[in-house]
Amino acid sequence: MKAVFLDSDTLGRDVDFSPLEEAAELTTYATTAPAEVAQRIAGAEAVITNKVVLGDEHFAAAPHLKVVIVTATGVNNINLEAAERRGIRVVNAIRYARPVLVQHTFSLILALSNHLLDYVTDTRNGRWQQSTMFCRMDYPIMELAGKTLVVLGYGDLGQGVARLGAAFDMDVRVAARPGQASGDVDGFPREPLAELLPKADVLSVHCLLSEETRDLIDAPELAAMKNTAILVNTSRGGIVNEQALAEALRSGEIGGAGLDVLTEEPPVNGNPLLADDIPNLLVTPHCAWASQDARQRMVAQSADNLKAFAAGTLPAVGGVRLTHRAHEAVAQALGEGDLALDATAGNGHDTLFLAEQVGAAGCVWAFDVQEAAITETRRRLAEADLVERVCLVHDSHANIRTYLPDDARGRVGAVMFNLGYLPGSDRGLVTDADSTLAALEAALGVLRPGGLISLLVYRGHPGGREEWQAVQHWLSRSPVTRDVFGNSDTASDTPVLVLIHGWKGHQCGQL
């Protein structure tokens, strides 16, 4: 497979790229200017990029392009809708930088709470040497123990920060964004963001950037915080309104801020937060992820993704935009202690997500007919220390009711299906349509009121299109409340997502 890496310098020059070189016939460019993109990817089957922007005009210039490997978690530099229309897979990197990102987040929290840089600067400038007593106490020091840490965005990184906050004996709270359910997550209370802002001593932001999260922390939210509060953002620029934050720091509306991200990177056109008159502000150059260990893990993961795609064994987690939408909807439906089902475990991506969402008091049942899928899912759960939350079943999802305990009826908060792809096979499907439809009806029978079924169908293989036709027929004769996202036309080969909320006129779990 011919592959092009457009911006290898973004991963540094101290990493070993040989895993990528072994995975494909690789051409590497240190950097790529916008005007150079189309020419460089013209003959490529795979494009690897970290931050180079890829739009429909670039895809049009690359008729052989099959997959984009993004060496980052965020994919806002890729036109996902255009990629879906052209049948181009987009695969991102996940969970490669949790240790160092959590470490950097607390480096900022500790430096700000201790006024570390102020004391170091004063010492270098001779103020301690001129002191009349043994110490200086020019700046207030905030103990973290007993203080309230609010975590906004409880994915992999948010969970790591929450756990480290608990180790500092902080009162950890998880913020529910508008539309998200309240409750408990891993023993931490989840409360509406608006209610937590006035309580926060530290607000740590870990959301992905989307239209829903852009300017999520703006002037009104900053005004609601304590004048001693610290805000930290190591996720994405744009979630915190930069002009509003600069003004809040100047006026003393909040106590301090630490950021590793800005809306424009590098900030060649300036930025409100780079002014030299803003007190108690630390800005680092998007380096929170950049340990050599994390970057090497990313190279290895990207090479594995590339090899799996070339071999036809990469589970169909394409349709990134629809996958994100499905995860957002499921996260809103699930509560602490819920049961959840992953009807098609595959590579364990959704199983891991569900295990994170249900918390320590919940449980996930994950089904797959392939032993390799069960093994890979178990490995990923072990890495995340979540094995105890999941029951893995080496059997078809058609047999859901056989395995669930008697008291599960009416307790399942969400069920996730990924259909239409059989790794390593041109047949497309692991199970026939009849077993999928039986699993759908069984799932509806155990959902609790307010529960949700997420059904994501990949139609790039003939089997996937046949599966979608069967699902469409079932939907047409079944009085279920549902939302459909993506092109639902039977002839289309792009992914389609169906969110099923239950039978019309009946509560879920009471069939």
Coordinates of C-alpha atoms in Angstrom, one line a residue:
M1 CA 0.0 0.0 0.0
K2 CA 1.4 3.4 -1.0
A3 CA 1.2 5.8 1.9
V4 CA 2.2 9.5 2.4
F5 CA 3.0 11.1 5.7
L6 CA 2.5 14.8 5.3
D7 CA 3.9 16.3 8.5
S8 CA 6.2 13.8 10.3
D9 CA 8.0 16.7 12.1
T10 CA 4.9 17.2 14.2
L11 CA 5.8 13.9 16.0
G12 CA 9.4 15.1 16.6
R13 CA 12.7 13.7 15.4
D14 CA 13.4 11.5 18.3
V15 CA 10.8 8.8 17.5
D16 CA 11.3 5.6 15.5
F17 CA 9.2 5.6 12.4
S18 CA 10.2 2.1 11.3
P19 CA 6.7 0.6 12.4
L20 CA 5.1 2.9 9.8
E21 CA 7.8 2.1 7.2
E22 CA 7.1 -1.6 7.7
A23 CA 3.4 -1.2 7.4
A24 CA 3.4 0.5 4.0
E25 CA 5.4 1.8 1.1
L26 CA 5.9 5.1 2.8
T27 CA 6.9 8.6 1.5
T28 CA 7.6 11.0 4.3
Y29 CA 7.5 14.8 4.3
A30 CA 8.7 16.8 7.3
T31 CA 6.0 19.5 6.7
T32 CA 3.5 20.2 3.9
A33 CA 2.1 23.6 3.0
P34 CA -1.5 23.8 1.9
A35 CA -0.6 24.4 -1.7
E36 CA 1.5 21.2 -1.7
V37 CA -1.2 18.8 -0.4
A38 CA -3.0 17.8 -3.6
Q39 CA 0.2 17.0 -5.5
R40 CA 1.7 15.0 -2.7
I41 CA -1.3 12.7 -2.1
A42 CA -2.3 12.3 -5.7
G43 CA -1.1 8.7 -6.0
A44 CA -1.5 7.6 -2.4
E45 CA -3.8 4.9 -1.1
A46 CA -3.2 6.1 2.5
V47 CA -2.5 9.5 4.0
I48 CA -1.0 10.0 7.4
T49 CA -1.3 13.4 9.0
N50 CA -1.4 15.1 12.3
K51 CA -2.5 18.6 11.6
V52 CA -2.5 19.1 7.8
V53 CA -6.0 20.1 6.7
L54 CA -7.7 17.7 4.3
G55 CA -10.8 18.8 2.4
D56 CA -13.0 17.5 -0.4
E57 CA -10.7 19.2 -3.0
H58 CA -7.8 17.2 -1.8
F59 CA -9.8 13.9 -1.8
A60 CA -10.9 14.7 -5.4
A61 CA -7.2 14.9 -6.4
A62 CA -6.4 11.5 -4.9
P63 CA -8.5 8.9 -6.8
H64 CA -6.8 6.0 -5.1
L65 CA -7.1 7.2 -1.5
K66 CA -8.7 4.7 0.8
V67 CA -7.8 5.7 4.3
V68 CA -6.6 8.7 6.3
I69 CA -4.6 7.8 9.4
V70 CA -4.7 10.8 11.9
T71 CA -1.8 10.8 14.4
A72 CA -4.0 12.6 16.9
T73 CA -7.3 12.1 18.7
G74 CA -9.0 15.2 17.3
V75 CA -10.0 15.1 13.7
N76 CA -11.3 18.6 13.2
N77 CA -8.7 19.1 10.4
I78 CA -10.4 16.5 8.3
N79 CA -13.6 17.1 6.3
L80 CA -15.4 14.0 7.6
E81 CA -18.5 14.4 5.6
A82 CA -16.5 14.6 2.4
A83 CA -14.5 11.5 3.4
E84 CA -17.7 9.6 4.0
R85 CA -19.2 10.6 0.7
R86 CA -16.1 9.3 -1.1
G87 CA -15.8 6.1 1.0
I88 CA -12.5 7.1 2.6
R89 CA -11.9 5.8 6.1
V90 CA -10.7 8.2 8.7
V91 CA -9.0 6.5 11.7
N92 CA -7.7 8.5 14.7
A93 CA -5.4 7.7 17.6
I94 CA -6.8 7.2 21.1
R95 CA -5.5 6.7 24.6
Y96 CA -1.9 7.1 23.7
A97 CA -1.1 10.2 25.9
R98 CA -3.1 9.8 29.1
P99 CA -0.2 9.6 31.5
V100 CA 1.6 12.7 30.3
L101 CA -1.5 14.8 29.7
V102 CA -2.7 14.1 33.2
Q103 CA 0.8 14.9 34.5
H104 CA 0.8 18.2 32.5
T105 CA -2.6 19.2 33.7
F106 CA -1.6 18.8 37.3
S107 CA 1.7 20.6 36.6
L108 CA -0.3 23.6 35.7
I109 CA -2.7 23.2 38.6
L110 CA 0.2 22.9 41.1
A111 CA 2.2 25.8 39.6
L112 CA -0.8 28.1 39.8
S113 CA -2.0 27.0 43.2
N114 CA 1.5 27.5 44.6
H115 CA 2.3 30.7 42.5
L116 CA 5.5 28.7 41.7
L117 CA 6.7 30.8 38.8
D118 CA 6.2 34.0 40.8
Y119 CA 8.3 32.8 43.7
V120 CA 11.0 31.4 41.3
T121 CA 11.2 34.7 39.4
D122 CA 11.4 36.8 42.6
T123 CA 14.2 34.6 43.9
R124 CA 16.1 35.0 40.6
N125 CA 15.6 38.7 40.9
G126 CA 17.2 38.8 44.4
R127 CA 14.1 39.5 46.5
W128 CA 14.7 36.5 48.9
Q129 CA 18.3 37.6 49.3
Q130 CA 17.0 41.0 50.4
S131 CA 14.4 39.6 52.8
T132 CA 14.4 40.5 56.5
M133 CA 13.3 37.0 57.5
F134 CA 13.9 33.4 56.5
C135 CA 11.0 33.1 54.0
R136 CA 8.8 35.2 51.7
M137 CA 5.0 35.0 51.6
D138 CA 4.2 37.5 48.9
Y139 CA 1.7 35.3 47.0
P140 CA -1.1 33.2 48.4
I141 CA -0.7 29.4 48.3
M142 CA -3.8 27.3 47.9
E143 CA -3.8 23.8 49.4
L144 CA -5.6 21.4 47.0
A145 CA -6.8 19.0 49.8
G146 CA -10.4 19.6 50.5
K147 CA -10.9 21.9 47.5
T148 CA -13.4 21.3 44.8
L149 CA -12.1 20.0 41.4
V150 CA -14.6 20.2 38.6
V151 CA -13.8 18.0 35.6
L152 CA -15.5 19.1 32.4
G153 CA -15.4 16.2 29.9
Y154 CA -15.2 12.7 31.5
G155 CA -13.5 10.7 28.8
D156 CA -10.1 9.0 29.1
L157 CA -8.2 12.1 30.1
G158 CA -10.9 13.5 32.4
Q159 CA -11.0 10.2 34.3
G160 CA -7.3 10.3 34.8
V161 CA -7.4 13.9 36.1
A162 CA -10.4 13.0 38.4
R163 CA -8.5 10.0 39.9
L164 CA -5.3 12.1 40.5
G165 CA -7.5 14.8 42.0
A166 CA -8.9 12.3 44.4
A167 CA -5.3 11.2 45.3
F168 CA -4.7 14.9 46.3
D169 CA -7.8 14.5 48.6
M170 CA -9.8 17.0 46.5
D171 CA -13.6 16.9 46.3
V172 CA -14.0 15.8 42.7
R173 CA -17.1 16.6 40.7
V174 CA -17.9 15.8 37.1
A175 CA -19.7 18.5 35.1
A176 CA -22.7 17.5 33.0
R177 CA -23.0 19.6 29.9
P178 CA -26.4 20.8 28.8
G179 CA -28.4 17.7 27.8
Q180 CA -26.3 15.3 29.8
A181 CA -27.9 13.4 32.7
S182 CA -26.9 14.0 36.3
G183 CA -26.0 11.1 38.7
D184 CA -22.8 9.5 39.8
V185 CA -19.9 8.4 37.7
D186 CA -17.2 6.1 39.2
G187 CA -18.3 7.4 42.6
F188 CA -17.9 11.1 41.6
P189 CA -21.1 13.1 41.5
R190 CA -22.1 14.4 38.1
E191 CA -24.0 17.7 38.3
P192 CA -25.0 20.4 35.8
L193 CA -22.1 22.6 34.8
A194 CA -24.0 25.8 35.7
E195 CA -24.4 24.5 39.3
L196 CA -20.8 23.5 39.7
L197 CA -19.1 26.7 38.4
P198 CA -19.7 28.7 41.6
K199 CA -18.3 25.8 43.7
A200 CA -15.2 25.1 41.6
D201 CA -11.8 25.9 43.1
V202 CA -10.3 24.2 40.0
L203 CA -12.1 23.8 36.7
S204 CA -10.2 21.3 34.4
V205 CA -11.4 21.2 30.7
H206 CA -11.2 17.9 28.8
C207 CA -13.9 18.1 26.0
L208 CA -13.4 17.6 22.3
L209 CA -14.1 20.8 20.3
S210 CA -17.4 20.7 18.5
E211 CA -20.2 23.2 17.7
E212 CA -21.8 22.3 21.1
T213 CA -18.6 22.9 23.1
R214 CA -17.3 26.0 21.3
D215 CA -17.1 28.9 23.7
L216 CA -18.7 26.6 26.4
I217 CA -16.7 28.7 28.9
D218 CA -17.5 32.3 28.1
A219 CA -17.9 35.6 30.0
P220 CA -21.1 34.5 31.9
E221 CA -19.5 31.2 33.0
L222 CA -16.3 32.9 34.2
A223 CA -18.3 35.5 36.1
A224 CA -20.1 32.7 37.9
M225 CA -16.8 31.3 39.3
K226 CA -15.0 32.2 42.5
N227 CA -12.4 35.0 42.3
T228 CA -9.8 32.5 43.6
A229 CA -10.7 29.8 41.1
I230 CA -8.2 28.3 38.7
L231 CA -9.1 27.2 35.2
V232 CA -7.0 24.7 33.2
N233 CA -7.6 23.7 29.6
T234 CA -5.4 21.0 28.0
S235 CA -8.0 19.8 25.5
R236 CA -8.7 22.1 22.6
G237 CA -8.6 25.8 21.9
G238 CA -12.0 27.4 21.3
I239 CA -13.8 25.7 24.2
V240 CA -12.8 28.7 26.5
N241 CA -13.4 32.1 25.0
E242 CA -10.0 33.6 25.0
Q243 CA -10.9 37.3 25.0
A244 CA -13.4 36.7 27.9
L245 CA -10.7 34.8 29.9
A246 CA -8.1 37.6 29.4
E247 CA -10.6 40.1 30.7
A248 CA -11.5 37.9 33.6
L249 CA -7.9 37.5 34.7
R250 CA -7.1 41.2 34.3
S251 CA -10.2 42.2 36.5
G252 CA -9.5 39.5 39.1
E253 CA -12.8 37.8 38.3
I254 CA -11.0 34.4 38.6
G255 CA -7.7 33.6 40.3
G256 CA -5.6 32.1 37.5
A257 CA -5.5 30.0 34.4
G258 CA -3.3 27.5 32.7
L259 CA -3.7 26.6 29.0
D260 CA -1.8 24.3 26.6
V261 CA -4.1 25.1 23.7
L262 CA -5.2 28.1 21.7
T263 CA -7.7 28.6 18.9
E264 CA -4.8 29.2 16.3
E265 CA -1.7 27.1 16.6
P266 CA 0.9 28.4 16.2
P267 CA -0.5 31.8 17.1
V268 CA 1.2 33.6 14.3
N269 CA -1.6 36.3 14.2
G270 CA -1.4 37.0 18.0
N271 CA -3.8 36.0 20.7
P272 CA -5.6 37.8 23.5
L273 CA -3.9 35.5 26.0
L274 CA -0.4 36.3 24.9
A275 CA -0.5 39.9 26.1
D276 CA 2.1 40.6 28.7
D277 CA -0.2 42.4 31.2
I278 CA -2.3 39.3 32.2
P279 CA -1.7 38.2 35.7
N280 CA -1.6 34.5 37.0
L281 CA -1.7 33.0 33.5
L282 CA 0.5 30.1 32.2
V283 CA 0.4 29.2 28.5
T284 CA 2.4 26.3 27.2
P285 CA 2.8 25.5 23.4
H286 CA 0.5 22.5 23.0
C287 CA 3.2 20.2 24.5
A288 CA 1.1 18.4 27.1
W289 CA 0.9 15.3 24.9
A290 CA 4.5 15.3 23.7
S291 CA 6.5 12.9 25.8
Q292 CA 8.7 10.6 23.7
D293 CA 6.8 7.7 25.2
A294 CA 3.4 9.0 24.1
R295 CA 4.6 9.9 20.6
Q296 CA 6.1 6.4 20.1
R297 CA 2.9 4.8 21.3
M298 CA 1.1 6.9 18.7
V299 CA 3.4 5.8 15.9
A300 CA 2.9 2.1 16.9
Q301 CA -0.9 2.5 17.1
S302 CA -1.0 4.3 13.7
A303 CA 1.1 1.5 12.1
D304 CA -1.2 -1.1 13.6
N305 CA -4.2 0.7 12.1
L306 CA -2.5 1.0 8.7
K307 CA -1.6 -2.7 8.7
A308 CA -5.0 -3.7 9.8
F309 CA -6.7 -1.7 7.1
A310 CA -4.4 -3.1 4.4
A311 CA -5.2 -6.6 5.6
G312 CA -8.9 -6.0 5.8
T313 CA -8.9 -6.6 9.5
L314 CA -9.6 -3.1 10.8
P315 CA -13.1 -3.1 12.3
A316 CA -15.4 -0.6 10.8
V317 CA -15.1 2.3 13.1
G318 CA -15.1 4.7 10.2
G319 CA -17.9 7.2 10.0
V320 CA -16.1 9.1 12.7
R321 CA -18.7 11.9 12.8
L322 CA -21.5 9.4 13.3
T323 CA -19.5 7.4 15.9
H324 CA -19.1 10.6 17.9
R325 CA -22.8 11.4 17.6
A326 CA -23.6 7.8 18.8
H327 CA -21.3 8.2 21.8
E328 CA -22.7 11.5 22.8
A329 CA -26.3 10.2 22.6
V330 CA -25.4 7.1 24.6
A331 CA -23.5 9.1 27.2
Q332 CA -26.6 11.2 27.8
A333 CA -28.8 8.1 28.1
L334 CA -26.6 6.2 30.6
G335 CA -26.5 6.7 34.3
E336 CA -24.3 5.5 37.2
G337 CA -25.1 1.9 37.9
D338 CA -26.9 1.1 34.6
L339 CA -26.5 -2.0 32.6
A340 CA -25.3 -1.6 29.0
L341 CA -24.9 -4.0 26.1
D342 CA -22.4 -4.0 23.3
A343 CA -24.0 -6.3 20.8
T344 CA -21.0 -6.5 18.5
A345 CA -17.7 -6.1 20.5
G346 CA -15.4 -6.0 17.5
N347 CA -12.2 -4.4 18.6
G348 CA -13.5 -3.4 22.0
H349 CA -13.9 0.4 21.2
D350 CA -17.5 0.6 22.2
T351 CA -17.2 -1.9 25.0
L352 CA -14.5 0.3 26.6
F353 CA -16.6 3.4 26.1
L354 CA -19.6 1.8 27.7
A355 CA -17.5 0.5 30.7
E356 CA -16.3 4.1 31.3
Q357 CA -19.8 5.5 31.2
V358 CA -21.6 3.0 33.5
G359 CA -19.1 3.6 36.4
A360 CA -18.0 1.2 39.0
A361 CA -21.5 0.3 40.0
G362 CA -22.6 -0.6 36.5
C363 CA -22.0 -3.5 34.2
V364 CA -21.5 -4.1 30.5
W365 CA -22.4 -7.3 28.6
A366 CA -20.4 -7.5 25.3
F367 CA -21.1 -10.2 22.6
D368 CA -19.1 -11.4 19.7
V369 CA -18.9 -14.6 17.7
Q370 CA -15.2 -14.2 17.0
E371 CA -12.7 -15.4 19.6
A372 CA -10.2 -12.9 18.3
A373 CA -12.6 -10.0 19.0
I374 CA -13.2 -11.3 22.5
T375 CA -9.4 -11.5 23.1
E376 CA -8.7 -8.0 21.8
T377 CA -11.6 -6.5 23.8
R378 CA -10.3 -8.3 27.0
R379 CA -6.8 -6.9 26.3
R380 CA -8.1 -3.3 25.9
L381 CA -10.2 -3.6 29.0
A382 CA -7.2 -4.9 31.0
E383 CA -5.0 -1.9 29.8
A384 CA -7.7 0.5 31.1
D385 CA -8.3 -1.5 34.4
L386 CA -11.9 -2.0 33.5
V387 CA -12.2 -5.8 33.2
E388 CA -14.3 -6.2 36.3
R389 CA -17.1 -4.0 34.8
V390 CA -17.6 -6.2 31.7
C391 CA -19.1 -9.7 31.0
L392 CA -17.6 -10.9 27.7
V393 CA -19.8 -13.5 25.9
H394 CA -18.4 -15.5 23.0
D395 CA -21.7 -15.9 21.3
S396 CA -24.1 -14.2 18.9
H397 CA -26.0 -11.1 19.9
A398 CA -29.2 -13.0 18.9
N399 CA -28.9 -14.8 22.3
I400 CA -28.9 -11.6 24.5
R401 CA -31.8 -12.8 26.6
T402 CA -30.1 -16.2 27.3
Y403 CA -27.2 -14.6 29.1
L404 CA -28.7 -11.5 30.9
P405 CA -29.8 -12.1 34.5
D406 CA -33.5 -12.2 35.3
D407 CA -33.4 -8.8 37.0
A408 CA -31.9 -7.1 33.9
R409 CA -35.3 -6.4 32.3
G410 CA -36.0 -2.7 32.5
R411 CA -32.4 -1.9 33.8
V412 CA -30.5 -1.6 30.5
G413 CA -29.7 2.0 29.8
A414 CA -28.1 1.6 26.3
V415 CA -27.4 -1.0 23.6
M416 CA -24.8 -0.4 20.9
F417 CA -24.7 -2.3 17.5
N418 CA -22.0 -1.9 14.8
L419 CA -23.2 -3.9 11.7
G420 CA -22.1 -4.6 8.2
Y421 CA -18.4 -5.6 8.4
L422 CA -16.6 -8.8 9.0
P423 CA -12.8 -8.3 9.6
G424 CA -10.7 -10.2 7.1
S425 CA -13.7 -11.2 4.9
D426 CA -15.4 -10.0 1.8
R427 CA -18.7 -11.3 3.0
G428 CA -19.2 -8.3 5.2
L429 CA -21.3 -9.8 8.0
V430 CA -20.6 -11.9 11.1
T431 CA -24.3 -12.7 11.6
D432 CA -27.3 -12.9 9.3
A433 CA -30.0 -10.2 9.3
D434 CA -32.4 -12.5 11.1
S435 CA -30.2 -12.8 14.2
T436 CA -29.6 -9.0 14.2
L437 CA -33.4 -8.3 14.0
A438 CA -33.9 -10.8 16.8
A439 CA -31.3 -9.0 18.9
L440 CA -32.9 -5.7 18.2
E441 CA -36.3 -6.9 19.5
A442 CA -34.6 -8.5 22.5
A443 CA -32.8 -5.3 23.3
L444 CA -36.0 -3.3 23.2
G445 CA -37.4 -5.7 25.7
V446 CA -34.8 -5.1 28.3
L447 CA -34.3 -1.3 27.9
R448 CA -35.3 0.8 30.9
P449 CA -37.5 3.9 30.3
G450 CA -35.3 6.6 28.8
G451 CA -32.9 4.0 27.4
L452 CA -31.4 4.1 23.9
I453 CA -30.3 1.7 21.1
S454 CA -27.5 2.9 18.9
L455 CA -27.4 1.1 15.5
L456 CA -24.5 2.1 13.3
V457 CA -24.5 0.3 9.9
Y458 CA -21.4 0.3 7.6
R459 CA -22.4 -0.3 4.0
G460 CA -19.1 -0.4 2.2
H461 CA -19.4 -4.2 1.7
P462 CA -22.3 -5.9 -0.1
G463 CA -23.2 -7.7 3.1
G464 CA -23.5 -4.3 4.9
R465 CA -26.0 -3.0 2.3
E466 CA -28.0 -6.2 2.7
E467 CA -28.0 -5.8 6.4
W468 CA -29.2 -2.2 6.1
Q469 CA -32.1 -3.3 3.8
A470 CA -33.2 -5.7 6.4
V471 CA -33.0 -3.1 9.1
Q472 CA -34.9 -0.6 7.0
H473 CA -37.7 -3.2 6.4
W474 CA -37.8 -3.8 10.1
L475 CA -38.0 -0.1 10.9
S476 CA -40.8 0.4 8.3
R477 CA -43.1 -2.2 10.1
S478 CA -42.0 -1.6 13.7
P479 CA -43.6 1.3 15.6
V480 CA -40.4 2.5 17.2
T481 CA -39.4 6.0 17.9
R482 CA -36.1 6.7 16.2
D483 CA -33.8 9.3 14.7
V484 CA -31.7 8.6 11.5
F485 CA -28.4 10.3 10.7
G486 CA -26.5 10.0 7.4
N487 CA -27.8 9.0 4.0
S488 CA -30.5 6.4 4.5
D489 CA -30.9 5.7 0.8
T490 CA -30.6 1.9 0.2
A491 CA -28.2 2.4 -2.7
S492 CA -25.7 4.5 -0.6
D493 CA -22.5 2.8 0.7
T494 CA -21.8 5.4 3.4
P495 CA -22.4 4.7 7.1
V496 CA -25.8 5.4 8.6
L497 CA -26.8 5.8 12.3
V498 CA -30.2 5.0 13.8
L499 CA -30.9 6.0 17.4
I500 CA -34.0 4.0 18.7
H501 CA -35.8 5.3 21.8
G502 CA -38.4 2.5 22.2
W503 CA -41.8 1.4 21.0
K504 CA -44.3 4.2 20.3
G505 CA -46.9 4.2 23.0
H506 CA -45.0 1.8 25.2
Q507 CA -42.3 2.1 27.8
C508 CA -39.1 0.2 27.1
G509 CA -38.6 -2.9 29.2
Q510 CA -42.3 -3.6 29.5
L511 CA -42.9 -5.7 26.4

